[in-house]
Amino acid sequence: MPFLWILFAVLVLLLAAGFAGFQFACVKRCLPPEPLTEDYIRRSSFAKWTDSLFFGAEWFRLQKPETLHVVSYDGKLLSARFLPCDNARGTILLFHGYRSSALLDFGLEVEFLHKQGYNLLLCDQRAHGASQGRFLTFGVRERHDVLSWVTYLAQRLGPEHPMYLSGMSMGATTVLMASCFEFPANVRGIVADCGFTSPKAILSEVIRADYHLPPRLILPAMNLWFRTLAHYDIGEYSTTVALAKCRLPVLFIHGTGDDFVPYRMGEENAAAFRGDGTFISVSGAGHGMSYLVNREKCEKALDAFLAKTLGV
């Protein structure tokens, strides 16, 4: 009898730990403010670049972007900000990372990309910003949202208008997971900065590295709540599986000093891809900081990738 009580207590503790992990990882919480404030940036991991990021966010705001909406495959109203460019060469769809915002993740890039001649669509991922949704799904459902935005823009801008998918961190995983879809021919390529290999892999990494707990025990308990409350399985899809089917050119970017999404995950993603891929490593750059640490290298790589895939 005591053994049964001990077993029961262990099961209850595992379920409680799994529920706590699910709540922390998956449920929508307070996110970066819009417009992005200096104070918020100074309290983030990007504090060193506060002035530059705030300037970029203010530049974007002053351009008076248009707010657009689409309805997701499961009925969520998704929001994005669209900044057109005169005589645009194409449009770049930007997908931010976990509990972040497009202006925080791409604050230094938006002016550069716009001046290079590209329309910009800064997407609020589901359960972020102005987009509806209660649960984050680490790219599993978000990948379908990419298809919704591409379909909408193809109708608005025309079937010949070139488009690119670009993502940071979970946003990179989102666009890479979406690469399994048969996109229209006007989708020319993907830019993926520090994406992880799968939801299961990144959650295991965080549980082990940040909380010093055994993922083999905690993750199944978390997944029970994922399946029961959010109605998806964290193991149902992965970036590497999608990349095996991808036929679009991909530019991979990853910082060697990334201690959240380990650099090896970027290498594993690139190794899983069998198509036209380019891998750019930025020495010493932490998570999501490659462009901040070595702007010249990243801009050169972006220029070359966009020119090559546009055929110019």
Tab-separated table of N, CA, C and O in Angstrom, residues 51-96:
chain	number	residue	atom	x	y	z
A	51	ASP	N	19.347	51.791	-28.548
A	51	ASP	CA	19.175	52.995	-29.361
A	51	ASP	C	18.901	52.640	-30.824
A	51	ASP	O	18.007	53.212	-31.460
A	52	SER	N	19.664	51.687	-31.359
A	52	SER	CA	19.503	51.309	-32.765
A	52	SER	C	18.154	50.636	-33.008
A	52	SER	O	17.475	50.917	-34.007
A	53	LEU	N	17.750	49.732	-32.106
A	53	LEU	CA	16.479	49.039	-32.280
A	53	LEU	C	15.301	49.999	-32.131
A	53	LEU	O	14.321	49.909	-32.889
A	54	PHE	N	15.393	50.907	-31.186
A	54	PHE	CA	14.308	51.874	-31.004
A	54	PHE	C	14.207	52.792	-32.213
A	54	PHE	O	13.102	53.106	-32.671
A	55	PHE	N	15.348	53.204	-32.753
A	55	PHE	CA	15.347	54.041	-33.957
A	55	PHE	C	14.682	53.302	-35.112
A	55	PHE	O	13.874	53.877	-35.854
A	56	GLY	N	15.011	52.011	-35.278
A	56	GLY	CA	14.410	51.222	-36.345
A	56	GLY	C	12.909	51.088	-36.184
A	56	GLY	O	12.151	51.201	-37.156
A	57	ALA	N	12.468	50.846	-34.933
A	57	ALA	CA	11.032	50.716	-34.676
A	57	ALA	C	10.302	52.025	-34.927
A	57	ALA	O	9.196	52.044	-35.502
A	58	GLU	N	10.912	53.140	-34.529
A	58	GLU	CA	10.304	54.450	-34.761
A	58	GLU	C	10.272	54.776	-36.252
A	58	GLU	O	9.297	55.345	-36.760
A	59	TRP	N	11.342	54.433	-36.965
A	59	TRP	CA	11.352	54.656	-38.420
A	59	TRP	C	10.178	53.927	-39.070
A	59	TRP	O	9.461	54.500	-39.899
A	60	PHE	N	9.973	52.671	-38.677
A	60	PHE	CA	8.881	51.889	-39.257
A	60	PHE	C	7.530	52.516	-38.919
A	60	PHE	O	6.663	52.652	-39.796
A	61	ARG	N	7.340	52.918	-37.684
A	61	ARG	CA	6.071	53.507	-37.264
A	61	ARG	C	5.765	54.778	-38.045
A	61	ARG	O	4.621	55.016	-38.458
A	62	LEU	N	6.793	55.603	-38.288
A	62	LEU	CA	6.596	56.873	-38.987
A	62	LEU	C	6.257	56.697	-40.466
A	62	LEU	O	5.780	57.632	-41.112
A	63	GLN	N	6.495	55.499	-40.998
A	63	GLN	CA	6.118	55.232	-42.399
A	63	GLN	C	4.621	54.974	-42.537
A	63	GLN	O	4.116	54.831	-43.651
A	64	LYS	N	3.914	54.886	-41.400
A	64	LYS	CA	2.471	54.665	-41.351
A	64	LYS	C	2.057	53.403	-42.119
A	64	LYS	O	1.331	53.465	-43.121
A	65	PRO	N	2.523	52.247	-41.664
A	65	PRO	CA	2.169	50.995	-42.333
A	65	PRO	C	0.672	50.707	-42.217
A	65	PRO	O	0.002	51.158	-41.283
A	66	GLU	N	0.167	49.930	-43.166
A	66	GLU	CA	-1.240	49.540	-43.180
A	66	GLU	C	-1.421	48.257	-42.374
A	66	GLU	O	-0.614	47.333	-42.471
A	67	THR	N	-2.487	48.186	-41.594
A	67	THR	CA	-2.801	46.963	-40.859
A	67	THR	C	-3.654	46.042	-41.726
A	67	THR	O	-4.658	46.475	-42.293
A	68	LEU	N	-3.217	44.784	-41.844
A	68	LEU	CA	-3.926	43.797	-42.642
A	68	LEU	C	-4.371	42.638	-41.753
A	68	LEU	O	-3.777	42.385	-40.705
A	69	HIS	N	-5.377	41.916	-42.215
A	69	HIS	CA	-5.871	40.760	-41.471
A	69	HIS	C	-6.179	39.610	-42.417
A	69	HIS	O	-6.590	39.823	-43.560
A	70	VAL	N	-5.966	38.397	-41.924
A	70	VAL	CA	-6.466	37.197	-42.582
A	70	VAL	C	-7.066	36.305	-41.497
A	70	VAL	O	-6.767	36.462	-40.309
A	71	VAL	N	-7.899	35.376	-41.932
A	71	VAL	CA	-8.450	34.396	-41.012
A	71	VAL	C	-7.700	33.087	-41.202
A	71	VAL	O	-7.551	32.605	-42.331
A	72	SER	N	-7.207	32.512	-40.127
A	72	SER	CA	-6.431	31.285	-40.192
A	72	SER	C	-7.327	30.096	-40.539
A	72	SER	O	-8.555	30.184	-40.501
A	73	TYR	N	-6.687	28.974	-40.831
A	73	TYR	CA	-7.430	27.764	-41.185
A	73	TYR	C	-8.358	27.297	-40.063
A	73	TYR	O	-9.358	26.620	-40.304
A	74	ASP	N	-8.038	27.682	-38.808
A	74	ASP	CA	-8.873	27.271	-37.677
A	74	ASP	C	-9.635	28.438	-37.060
A	74	ASP	O	-10.036	28.393	-35.898
A	75	GLY	N	-9.848	29.492	-37.862
A	75	GLY	CA	-10.752	30.558	-37.453
A	75	GLY	C	-10.183	31.681	-36.626
A	75	GLY	O	-10.934	32.511	-36.109
A	76	LYS	N	-8.862	31.775	-36.482
A	76	LYS	CA	-8.248	32.875	-35.734
A	76	LYS	C	-8.038	34.082	-36.661
A	76	LYS	O	-7.623	33.938	-37.812
A	77	LEU	N	-8.329	35.275	-36.150
A	77	LEU	CA	-8.068	36.495	-36.905
A	77	LEU	C	-6.609	36.891	-36.681
A	77	LEU	O	-6.201	37.202	-35.557
A	78	LEU	N	-5.828	36.856	-37.745
A	78	LEU	CA	-4.397	37.157	-37.671
A	78	LEU	C	-4.139	38.556	-38.188
A	78	LEU	O	-4.786	39.018	-39.134
A	79	SER	N	-3.169	39.223	-37.585
A	79	SER	CA	-2.885	40.616	-37.907
A	79	SER	C	-1.440	40.787	-38.370
A	79	SER	O	-0.538	40.063	-37.939
A	80	ALA	N	-1.237	41.757	-39.254
A	80	ALA	CA	0.111	42.098	-39.721
A	80	ALA	C	0.133	43.551	-40.151
A	80	ALA	O	-0.918	44.157	-40.407
A	81	ARG	N	1.336	44.113	-40.235
A	81	ARG	CA	1.508	45.479	-40.728
A	81	ARG	C	2.259	45.431	-42.048
A	81	ARG	O	3.313	44.792	-42.145
A	82	PHE	N	1.694	46.114	-43.035
A	82	PHE	CA	2.219	46.077	-44.398
A	82	PHE	C	2.796	47.428	-44.767
A	82	PHE	O	2.115	48.454	-44.677
A	83	LEU	N	4.069	47.432	-45.176
A	83	LEU	CA	4.734	48.655	-45.606
A	83	LEU	C	5.119	48.507	-47.073
A	83	LEU	O	6.072	47.796	-47.402
A	84	PRO	N	4.372	49.163	-47.965
A	84	PRO	CA	4.683	49.037	-49.390
A	84	PRO	C	5.892	49.876	-49.781
A	84	PRO	O	6.297	50.797	-49.067
A	85	CYS	N	6.443	49.540	-50.937
A	85	CYS	CA	7.609	50.238	-51.467
A	85	CYS	C	7.311	50.591	-52.919
A	85	CYS	O	6.755	49.771	-53.656
A	86	ASP	N	7.659	51.796	-53.345
A	86	ASP	CA	7.442	52.189	-54.739
A	86	ASP	C	8.240	51.275	-55.670
A	86	ASP	O	9.428	51.019	-55.432
A	87	ASN	N	7.570	50.791	-56.720
A	87	ASN	CA	8.226	49.913	-57.706
A	87	ASN	C	8.935	48.736	-57.022
A	87	ASN	O	10.102	48.446	-57.298
A	88	ALA	N	8.220	48.080	-56.124
A	88	ALA	CA	8.807	47.008	-55.306
A	88	ALA	C	9.347	45.867	-56.155
A	88	ALA	O	8.716	45.432	-57.128
A	89	ARG	N	10.512	45.388	-55.764
A	89	ARG	CA	11.108	44.211	-56.405
A	89	ARG	C	10.433	42.930	-55.922
A	89	ARG	O	10.488	41.893	-56.588
A	90	GLY	N	9.841	42.983	-54.739
A	90	GLY	CA	9.182	41.830	-54.151
A	90	GLY	C	8.685	42.180	-52.767
A	90	GLY	O	8.764	43.343	-52.340
A	91	THR	N	8.178	41.188	-52.066
A	91	THR	CA	7.669	41.378	-50.709
A	91	THR	C	8.287	40.337	-49.785
A	91	THR	O	8.363	39.157	-50.134
A	92	ILE	N	8.723	40.789	-48.613
A	92	ILE	CA	9.302	39.904	-47.615
A	92	ILE	C	8.348	39.807	-46.433
A	92	ILE	O	7.974	40.823	-45.840
A	93	LEU	N	7.936	38.591	-46.111
A	93	LEU	CA	7.067	38.339	-44.964
A	93	LEU	C	7.949	37.996	-43.770
A	93	LEU	O	8.738	37.045	-43.824
A	94	LEU	N	7.826	38.746	-42.687
A	94	LEU	CA	8.694	38.605	-41.523
A	94	LEU	C	7.916	38.011	-40.346
A	94	LEU	O	6.889	38.556	-39.923
A	95	PHE	N	8.439	36.885	-39.813
A	95	PHE	CA	7.791	36.182	-38.704
A	95	PHE	C	8.732	36.183	-37.490
A	95	PHE	O	9.846	35.658	-37.559
A	96	HIS	N	8.250	36.759	-36.403
A	96	HIS	CA	9.066	36.943	-35.200
A	96	HIS	C	9.157	35.667	-34.378
A	96	HIS	O	8.513	34.657	-34.657
